[in-house]
Amino acid sequence: MALGIIRDKVISLKNHGLSIEDRKVLKEDRRLLFAWVDEAPNDRETPVTKWRKARSRKAYRTIQDASEQLFLAAILSITPTQCARKSFDRVLESLMRLNHEEFYFTLGPETKSFLEAIAAEQGFAGNRQYLAFMKSLFPRIEPRQIQFAYSLVRRNDIPSFLGKMLEGITSSQEWAKEESQGGNTTGCVTIIIPTNEHEDGSCNIRVNRTLLMQAIHDFRITSLKLE
């Protein structure tokens, strides 16, 4: 059951990001702090309590070593008390056997700011595990270098050209990656609306490179000079 809960949380994070309840778990319950920072010795705690906390931390950290994304899902959906139970060992073993690439996802800049604020407030901004976590969830995207540019499609060819571009979208690497991650939306299409109401908008699409180069040839699209 716990394995299914973690899987469901991954799907939710992919599609919707952090929920209000997720933010509460991270901010108020301080679960990331619990997982990453060992507490100072507390003589008031019983040996059993110390043992449970140690087991919980070990479980969370084992998951993180395997997948940062599964770690976040586990942190949000599985309590330390659940992690400490011996029955969770079977869940842990199952998580280790999964194809972790299937659970890969990234999160947006607003979530990044939220997590950075928590790290500063709770004092783990320099923690090694936190830094690795952030690097995986928010990878730096290098700006693309433009090799060629083309324009001037014949007007009569526009319907056929757009049909070819639809084929290019569904055969693109971006489409395949999104499909493997689940969900029913794609970022292959980006629409930009200018503030000037009398100015045309624009639509940028991500398509298969090989198909696009072939379309440039087939539709005799004019090459533009890059400065």
PDB file of C-alpha atoms in Angstrom:
ATOM      1  CA  MET A   1       0.000   0.000   0.000  1.00  0.00           C
ATOM      2  CA  ALA A   2       2.800   2.433   0.897  1.00  0.00           C
ATOM      3  CA  LEU A   3       4.448   1.755  -2.465  1.00  0.00           C
ATOM      4  CA  GLY A   4       1.235   2.694  -4.254  1.00  0.00           C
ATOM      5  CA  ILE A   5       0.946   5.863  -2.181  1.00  0.00           C
ATOM      6  CA  ILE A   6       4.453   6.908  -3.194  1.00  0.00           C
ATOM      7  CA  ARG A   7       3.725   6.170  -6.864  1.00  0.00           C
ATOM      8  CA  ASP A   8       0.543   8.247  -6.706  1.00  0.00           C
ATOM      9  CA  LYS A   9       2.430  11.123  -5.125  1.00  0.00           C
ATOM     10  CA  VAL A  10       4.987  11.057  -7.947  1.00  0.00           C
ATOM     11  CA  ILE A  11       2.165  11.346 -10.490  1.00  0.00           C
ATOM     12  CA  SER A  12       0.643  14.220  -8.530  1.00  0.00           C
ATOM     13  CA  LEU A  13       3.967  16.050  -8.366  1.00  0.00           C
ATOM     14  CA  LYS A  14       4.528  15.581 -12.094  1.00  0.00           C
ATOM     15  CA  ASN A  15       1.119  16.944 -12.992  1.00  0.00           C
ATOM     16  CA  HIS A  16       0.425  19.543 -10.326  1.00  0.00           C
ATOM     17  CA  GLY A  17       3.594  20.246  -8.333  1.00  0.00           C
ATOM     18  CA  LEU A  18       3.418  20.771  -4.578  1.00  0.00           C
ATOM     19  CA  SER A  19      -0.062  20.897  -3.083  1.00  0.00           C
ATOM     20  CA  ILE A  20      -1.048  23.026  -0.089  1.00  0.00           C
ATOM     21  CA  GLU A  21      -0.817  19.939   2.102  1.00  0.00           C
ATOM     22  CA  ASP A  22       2.631  19.124   0.693  1.00  0.00           C
ATOM     23  CA  ARG A  23       3.853  22.595   1.606  1.00  0.00           C
ATOM     24  CA  LYS A  24       2.516  22.170   5.113  1.00  0.00           C
ATOM     25  CA  VAL A  25       4.422  18.900   5.500  1.00  0.00           C
ATOM     26  CA  LEU A  26       7.660  20.573   4.444  1.00  0.00           C
ATOM     27  CA  LYS A  27       7.210  23.873   6.260  1.00  0.00           C
ATOM     28  CA  GLU A  28       5.366  22.980   9.463  1.00  0.00           C
ATOM     29  CA  ASP A  29       6.258  19.329   9.953  1.00  0.00           C
ATOM     30  CA  ARG A  30       9.873  20.060   8.932  1.00  0.00           C
ATOM     31  CA  ARG A  31      10.234  16.665   7.365  1.00  0.00           C
ATOM     32  CA  LEU A  32      13.207  17.579   5.172  1.00  0.00           C
ATOM     33  CA  LEU A  33      15.032  18.879   8.223  1.00  0.00           C
ATOM     34  CA  PHE A  34      14.240  15.623   9.997  1.00  0.00           C
ATOM     35  CA  ALA A  35      15.604  13.538   7.126  1.00  0.00           C
ATOM     36  CA  TRP A  36      18.792  15.497   6.569  1.00  0.00           C
ATOM     37  CA  VAL A  37      19.888  16.797   9.960  1.00  0.00           C
ATOM     38  CA  ASP A  38      20.633  14.545  12.917  1.00  0.00           C
ATOM     39  CA  GLU A  39      19.226  15.910  16.147  1.00  0.00           C
ATOM     40  CA  ALA A  40      21.344  16.745  19.150  1.00  0.00           C
ATOM     41  CA  PRO A  41      21.285  14.057  21.870  1.00  0.00           C
ATOM     42  CA  ASN A  42      18.165  14.257  24.002  1.00  0.00           C
ATOM     43  CA  ASP A  43      18.255  12.447  27.338  1.00  0.00           C
ATOM     44  CA  ARG A  44      14.483  12.698  27.619  1.00  0.00           C
ATOM     45  CA  GLU A  45      13.940  10.420  24.648  1.00  0.00           C
ATOM     46  CA  THR A  46      13.617   6.729  25.270  1.00  0.00           C
ATOM     47  CA  PRO A  47      15.920   4.288  23.477  1.00  0.00           C
ATOM     48  CA  VAL A  48      12.922   3.113  21.453  1.00  0.00           C
ATOM     49  CA  THR A  49      12.199   6.644  20.228  1.00  0.00           C
ATOM     50  CA  LYS A  50      15.830   7.145  19.256  1.00  0.00           C
ATOM     51  CA  TRP A  51      15.818   3.810  17.437  1.00  0.00           C
ATOM     52  CA  ARG A  52      12.664   4.719  15.509  1.00  0.00           C
ATOM     53  CA  LYS A  53      14.036   8.083  14.441  1.00  0.00           C
ATOM     54  CA  ALA A  54      17.288   6.515  13.301  1.00  0.00           C
ATOM     55  CA  ARG A  55      15.411   3.913  11.234  1.00  0.00           C
ATOM     56  CA  SER A  56      13.238   6.599   9.665  1.00  0.00           C
ATOM     57  CA  ARG A  57      16.199   8.743   8.667  1.00  0.00           C
ATOM     58  CA  LYS A  58      18.029   5.758   7.255  1.00  0.00           C
ATOM     59  CA  ALA A  59      14.985   4.816   5.161  1.00  0.00           C
ATOM     60  CA  TYR A  60      14.533   8.330   3.782  1.00  0.00           C
ATOM     61  CA  ARG A  61      18.235   8.633   2.974  1.00  0.00           C
ATOM     62  CA  THR A  62      18.313   5.246   1.283  1.00  0.00           C
ATOM     63  CA  ILE A  63      15.483   6.361  -0.983  1.00  0.00           C
ATOM     64  CA  GLN A  64      17.248   9.637  -1.734  1.00  0.00           C
ATOM     65  CA  ASP A  65      20.433   7.805  -2.697  1.00  0.00           C
ATOM     66  CA  ALA A  66      18.386   5.938  -5.305  1.00  0.00           C
ATOM     67  CA  SER A  67      16.170   8.759  -6.593  1.00  0.00           C
ATOM     68  CA  GLU A  68      15.669  12.360  -5.513  1.00  0.00           C
ATOM     69  CA  GLN A  69      12.181  12.311  -7.026  1.00  0.00           C
ATOM     70  CA  LEU A  70      11.072   9.197  -5.141  1.00  0.00           C
ATOM     71  CA  PHE A  71      12.610  10.695  -2.020  1.00  0.00           C
ATOM     72  CA  LEU A  72      10.433  13.795  -2.281  1.00  0.00           C
ATOM     73  CA  ALA A  73       7.357  11.660  -2.903  1.00  0.00           C
ATOM     74  CA  ALA A  74       8.186   9.508   0.127  1.00  0.00           C
ATOM     75  CA  ILE A  75       8.888  12.505   2.352  1.00  0.00           C
ATOM     76  CA  LEU A  76       5.511  13.978   1.456  1.00  0.00           C
ATOM     77  CA  SER A  77       3.402  10.840   1.692  1.00  0.00           C
ATOM     78  CA  ILE A  78       5.078   8.554   4.246  1.00  0.00           C
ATOM     79  CA  THR A  79       5.499   9.691   7.850  1.00  0.00           C
ATOM     80  CA  PRO A  80       8.632   8.980   9.902  1.00  0.00           C
ATOM     81  CA  THR A  81       6.535   6.656  12.062  1.00  0.00           C
ATOM     82  CA  GLN A  82       5.603   4.597   9.004  1.00  0.00           C
ATOM     83  CA  CYS A  83       9.225   4.528   7.837  1.00  0.00           C
ATOM     84  CA  ALA A  84      10.348   3.171  11.204  1.00  0.00           C
ATOM     85  CA  ARG A  85       8.139   0.097  11.018  1.00  0.00           C
ATOM     86  CA  LYS A  86       9.850  -3.133  10.063  1.00  0.00           C
ATOM     87  CA  SER A  87       7.131  -3.733   7.485  1.00  0.00           C
ATOM     88  CA  PHE A  88       8.483  -0.716   5.572  1.00  0.00           C
ATOM     89  CA  ASP A  89      11.639  -2.696   4.804  1.00  0.00           C
ATOM     90  CA  ARG A  90       9.707  -4.567   2.108  1.00  0.00           C
ATOM     91  CA  VAL A  91       8.544  -1.283   0.612  1.00  0.00           C
ATOM     92  CA  LEU A  92      12.121  -0.049   0.621  1.00  0.00           C
ATOM     93  CA  GLU A  93      13.302  -3.165  -1.179  1.00  0.00           C
ATOM     94  CA  SER A  94      10.602  -2.698  -3.817  1.00  0.00           C
ATOM     95  CA  LEU A  95      11.562   0.943  -4.308  1.00  0.00           C
ATOM     96  CA  MET A  96      15.184  -0.028  -4.868  1.00  0.00           C
ATOM     97  CA  ARG A  97      14.184  -2.466  -7.628  1.00  0.00           C
ATOM     98  CA  LEU A  98      12.194   0.090  -9.615  1.00  0.00           C
ATOM     99  CA  ASN A  99      13.426   1.720 -12.803  1.00  0.00           C
ATOM    100  CA  HIS A 100      14.049   5.100 -11.236  1.00  0.00           C
ATOM    101  CA  GLU A 101      14.233   6.896 -14.580  1.00  0.00           C
ATOM    102  CA  GLU A 102      10.490   6.330 -14.969  1.00  0.00           C
ATOM    103  CA  PHE A 103       9.872   8.514 -11.927  1.00  0.00           C
ATOM    104  CA  TYR A 104      12.030  11.437 -13.013  1.00  0.00           C
ATOM    105  CA  PHE A 105      10.454  14.883 -13.033  1.00  0.00           C
ATOM    106  CA  THR A 106      11.450  18.480 -12.434  1.00  0.00           C
ATOM    107  CA  LEU A 107       9.598  21.286 -10.686  1.00  0.00           C
ATOM    108  CA  GLY A 108       9.070  24.961 -11.468  1.00  0.00           C
ATOM    109  CA  PRO A 109      10.767  28.154 -10.264  1.00  0.00           C
ATOM    110  CA  GLU A 110       8.041  29.002  -7.741  1.00  0.00           C
ATOM    111  CA  THR A 111       8.563  25.662  -6.008  1.00  0.00           C
ATOM    112  CA  LYS A 112      12.308  26.250  -6.066  1.00  0.00           C
ATOM    113  CA  SER A 113      11.856  29.575  -4.279  1.00  0.00           C
ATOM    114  CA  PHE A 114       9.605  27.914  -1.704  1.00  0.00           C
ATOM    115  CA  LEU A 115      12.185  25.211  -0.954  1.00  0.00           C
ATOM    116  CA  GLU A 116      15.024  27.726  -0.799  1.00  0.00           C
ATOM    117  CA  ALA A 117      13.047  29.745   1.744  1.00  0.00           C
ATOM    118  CA  ILE A 118      12.464  26.639   3.863  1.00  0.00           C
ATOM    119  CA  ALA A 119      16.157  25.749   3.695  1.00  0.00           C
ATOM    120  CA  ALA A 120      17.096  29.215   4.929  1.00  0.00           C
ATOM    121  CA  GLU A 121      14.464  29.229   7.677  1.00  0.00           C
ATOM    122  CA  GLN A 122      15.273  25.738   8.940  1.00  0.00           C
ATOM    123  CA  GLY A 123      19.032  26.048   8.583  1.00  0.00           C
ATOM    124  CA  PHE A 124      20.001  23.364   6.072  1.00  0.00           C
ATOM    125  CA  ALA A 125      20.800  25.516   3.027  1.00  0.00           C
ATOM    126  CA  GLY A 126      24.389  24.250   3.015  1.00  0.00           C
ATOM    127  CA  ASN A 127      23.498  20.611   3.594  1.00  0.00           C
ATOM    128  CA  ARG A 128      25.068  18.264   1.020  1.00  0.00           C
ATOM    129  CA  GLN A 129      21.897  16.205   0.607  1.00  0.00           C
ATOM    130  CA  TYR A 130      19.801  19.337   0.140  1.00  0.00           C
ATOM    131  CA  LEU A 131      22.136  20.644  -2.558  1.00  0.00           C
ATOM    132  CA  ALA A 132      22.019  17.335  -4.453  1.00  0.00           C
ATOM    133  CA  PHE A 133      18.238  17.317  -4.129  1.00  0.00           C
ATOM    134  CA  MET A 134      17.893  20.816  -5.574  1.00  0.00           C
ATOM    135  CA  LYS A 135      20.285  20.082  -8.420  1.00  0.00           C
ATOM    136  CA  SER A 136      18.170  17.119  -9.515  1.00  0.00           C
ATOM    137  CA  LEU A 137      14.750  18.759  -9.123  1.00  0.00           C
ATOM    138  CA  PHE A 138      15.824  22.049 -10.709  1.00  0.00           C
ATOM    139  CA  PRO A 139      18.541  21.334 -13.289  1.00  0.00           C
ATOM    140  CA  ARG A 140      20.164  24.287 -14.995  1.00  0.00           C
ATOM    141  CA  ILE A 141      19.014  24.624 -18.582  1.00  0.00           C
ATOM    142  CA  GLU A 142      21.753  25.779 -20.886  1.00  0.00           C
ATOM    143  CA  PRO A 143      20.623  28.255 -23.551  1.00  0.00           C
ATOM    144  CA  ARG A 144      20.308  26.650 -26.960  1.00  0.00           C
ATOM    145  CA  GLN A 145      22.722  27.747 -29.648  1.00  0.00           C
ATOM    146  CA  ILE A 146      21.063  28.488 -32.981  1.00  0.00           C
ATOM    147  CA  GLN A 147      22.726  26.761 -35.939  1.00  0.00           C
ATOM    148  CA  PHE A 148      20.292  27.578 -38.763  1.00  0.00           C
ATOM    149  CA  ALA A 149      17.223  29.777 -39.271  1.00  0.00           C
ATOM    150  CA  TYR A 150      14.592  29.562 -42.006  1.00  0.00           C
ATOM    151  CA  SER A 151      11.424  31.390 -43.042  1.00  0.00           C
ATOM    152  CA  LEU A 152       9.199  32.236 -46.052  1.00  0.00           C
ATOM    153  CA  VAL A 153       6.956  29.216 -46.584  1.00  0.00           C
ATOM    154  CA  ARG A 154       4.739  29.389 -49.671  1.00  0.00           C
ATOM    155  CA  ARG A 155       1.192  30.319 -48.658  1.00  0.00           C
ATOM    156  CA  ASN A 156      -0.377  27.340 -50.437  1.00  0.00           C
ATOM    157  CA  ASP A 157       1.938  24.983 -48.538  1.00  0.00           C
ATOM    158  CA  ILE A 158       0.911  26.131 -45.061  1.00  0.00           C
ATOM    159  CA  PRO A 159      -1.753  23.402 -44.455  1.00  0.00           C
ATOM    160  CA  SER A 160       0.619  20.628 -45.538  1.00  0.00           C
ATOM    161  CA  PHE A 161       3.497  22.162 -43.615  1.00  0.00           C
ATOM    162  CA  LEU A 162       1.455  22.354 -40.398  1.00  0.00           C
ATOM    163  CA  GLY A 163       0.418  18.731 -40.841  1.00  0.00           C
ATOM    164  CA  LYS A 164       4.075  17.774 -41.082  1.00  0.00           C
ATOM    165  CA  MET A 165       4.825  19.811 -37.940  1.00  0.00           C
ATOM    166  CA  LEU A 166       2.128  17.903 -36.034  1.00  0.00           C
ATOM    167  CA  GLU A 167       3.926  14.717 -36.992  1.00  0.00           C
ATOM    168  CA  GLY A 168       7.157  16.337 -35.826  1.00  0.00           C
ATOM    169  CA  ILE A 169       5.701  17.176 -32.416  1.00  0.00           C
ATOM    170  CA  THR A 170       4.536  13.640 -31.689  1.00  0.00           C
ATOM    171  CA  SER A 171       7.873  12.172 -32.789  1.00  0.00           C
ATOM    172  CA  SER A 172      10.032  14.655 -30.867  1.00  0.00           C
ATOM    173  CA  GLN A 173      12.302  13.793 -27.947  1.00  0.00           C
ATOM    174  CA  GLU A 174      10.372  16.207 -25.725  1.00  0.00           C
ATOM    175  CA  TRP A 175       7.088  14.424 -26.482  1.00  0.00           C
ATOM    176  CA  ALA A 176       8.637  11.016 -25.754  1.00  0.00           C
ATOM    177  CA  LYS A 177      10.108  12.226 -22.454  1.00  0.00           C
ATOM    178  CA  GLU A 178       6.806  13.715 -21.307  1.00  0.00           C
ATOM    179  CA  GLU A 179       4.916  10.585 -22.322  1.00  0.00           C
ATOM    180  CA  SER A 180       7.253   8.412 -20.247  1.00  0.00           C
ATOM    181  CA  GLN A 181       6.651  10.642 -17.220  1.00  0.00           C
ATOM    182  CA  GLY A 182       2.872  10.363 -17.441  1.00  0.00           C
ATOM    183  CA  GLY A 183       0.327  13.156 -17.454  1.00  0.00           C
ATOM    184  CA  ASN A 184      -1.826  14.452 -20.285  1.00  0.00           C
ATOM    185  CA  THR A 185      -0.184  17.777 -21.164  1.00  0.00           C
ATOM    186  CA  THR A 186       2.857  18.753 -23.215  1.00  0.00           C
ATOM    187  CA  GLY A 187       5.268  21.656 -23.274  1.00  0.00           C
ATOM    188  CA  CYS A 188       5.981  21.145 -26.977  1.00  0.00           C
ATOM    189  CA  VAL A 189       3.780  24.143 -27.751  1.00  0.00           C
ATOM    190  CA  THR A 190       4.445  27.588 -26.262  1.00  0.00           C
ATOM    191  CA  ILE A 191       2.115  30.488 -27.046  1.00  0.00           C
ATOM    192  CA  ILE A 192       3.194  34.105 -26.537  1.00  0.00           C
ATOM    193  CA  ILE A 193       0.672  36.959 -26.479  1.00  0.00           C
ATOM    194  CA  PRO A 194       2.135  40.498 -26.676  1.00  0.00           C
ATOM    195  CA  THR A 195       0.756  43.369 -24.603  1.00  0.00           C
ATOM    196  CA  ASN A 196      -0.077  45.348 -27.745  1.00  0.00           C
ATOM    197  CA  GLU A 197      -3.572  44.243 -28.786  1.00  0.00           C
ATOM    198  CA  HIS A 198      -2.861  45.144 -32.416  1.00  0.00           C
ATOM    199  CA  GLU A 199       0.239  42.956 -32.624  1.00  0.00           C
ATOM    200  CA  ASP A 200       0.148  39.309 -33.712  1.00  0.00           C
ATOM    201  CA  GLY A 201       0.910  36.600 -31.193  1.00  0.00           C
ATOM    202  CA  SER A 202       3.420  33.834 -31.779  1.00  0.00           C
ATOM    203  CA  CYS A 203       3.478  30.080 -31.315  1.00  0.00           C
ATOM    204  CA  ASN A 204       6.699  28.150 -30.758  1.00  0.00           C
ATOM    205  CA  ILE A 205       6.711  24.364 -31.196  1.00  0.00           C
ATOM    206  CA  ARG A 206       9.263  21.651 -30.415  1.00  0.00           C
ATOM    207  CA  VAL A 207       9.541  19.098 -33.227  1.00  0.00           C
ATOM    208  CA  ASN A 208      11.700  16.178 -34.286  1.00  0.00           C
ATOM    209  CA  ARG A 209      14.925  17.632 -35.725  1.00  0.00           C
ATOM    210  CA  THR A 210      15.294  15.117 -38.573  1.00  0.00           C
ATOM    211  CA  LEU A 211      11.709  15.593 -39.699  1.00  0.00           C
ATOM    212  CA  LEU A 212      12.075  19.372 -39.501  1.00  0.00           C
ATOM    213  CA  MET A 213      15.195  19.385 -41.665  1.00  0.00           C
ATOM    214  CA  GLN A 214      13.405  17.225 -44.225  1.00  0.00           C
ATOM    215  CA  ALA A 215      10.427  19.601 -44.223  1.00  0.00           C
ATOM    216  CA  ILE A 216      12.744  22.554 -44.852  1.00  0.00           C
ATOM    217  CA  HIS A 217      13.981  20.764 -47.957  1.00  0.00           C
ATOM    218  CA  ASP A 218      10.576  19.509 -49.123  1.00  0.00           C
ATOM    219  CA  PHE A 219       8.853  22.880 -48.761  1.00  0.00           C
ATOM    220  CA  ARG A 220      11.852  24.830 -50.071  1.00  0.00           C
ATOM    221  CA  ILE A 221      11.931  27.170 -47.106  1.00  0.00           C
ATOM    222  CA  THR A 222      14.357  30.070 -47.392  1.00  0.00           C
ATOM    223  CA  SER A 223      17.479  30.165 -45.251  1.00  0.00           C
ATOM    224  CA  LEU A 224      18.013  33.287 -43.146  1.00  0.00           C
ATOM    225  CA  LYS A 225      21.414  34.801 -42.517  1.00  0.00           C
ATOM    226  CA  LEU A 226      22.445  34.713 -38.870  1.00  0.00           C
ATOM    227  CA  GLU A 227      24.555  37.612 -37.629  1.00  0.00           C
TER     228      GLU A 227
END
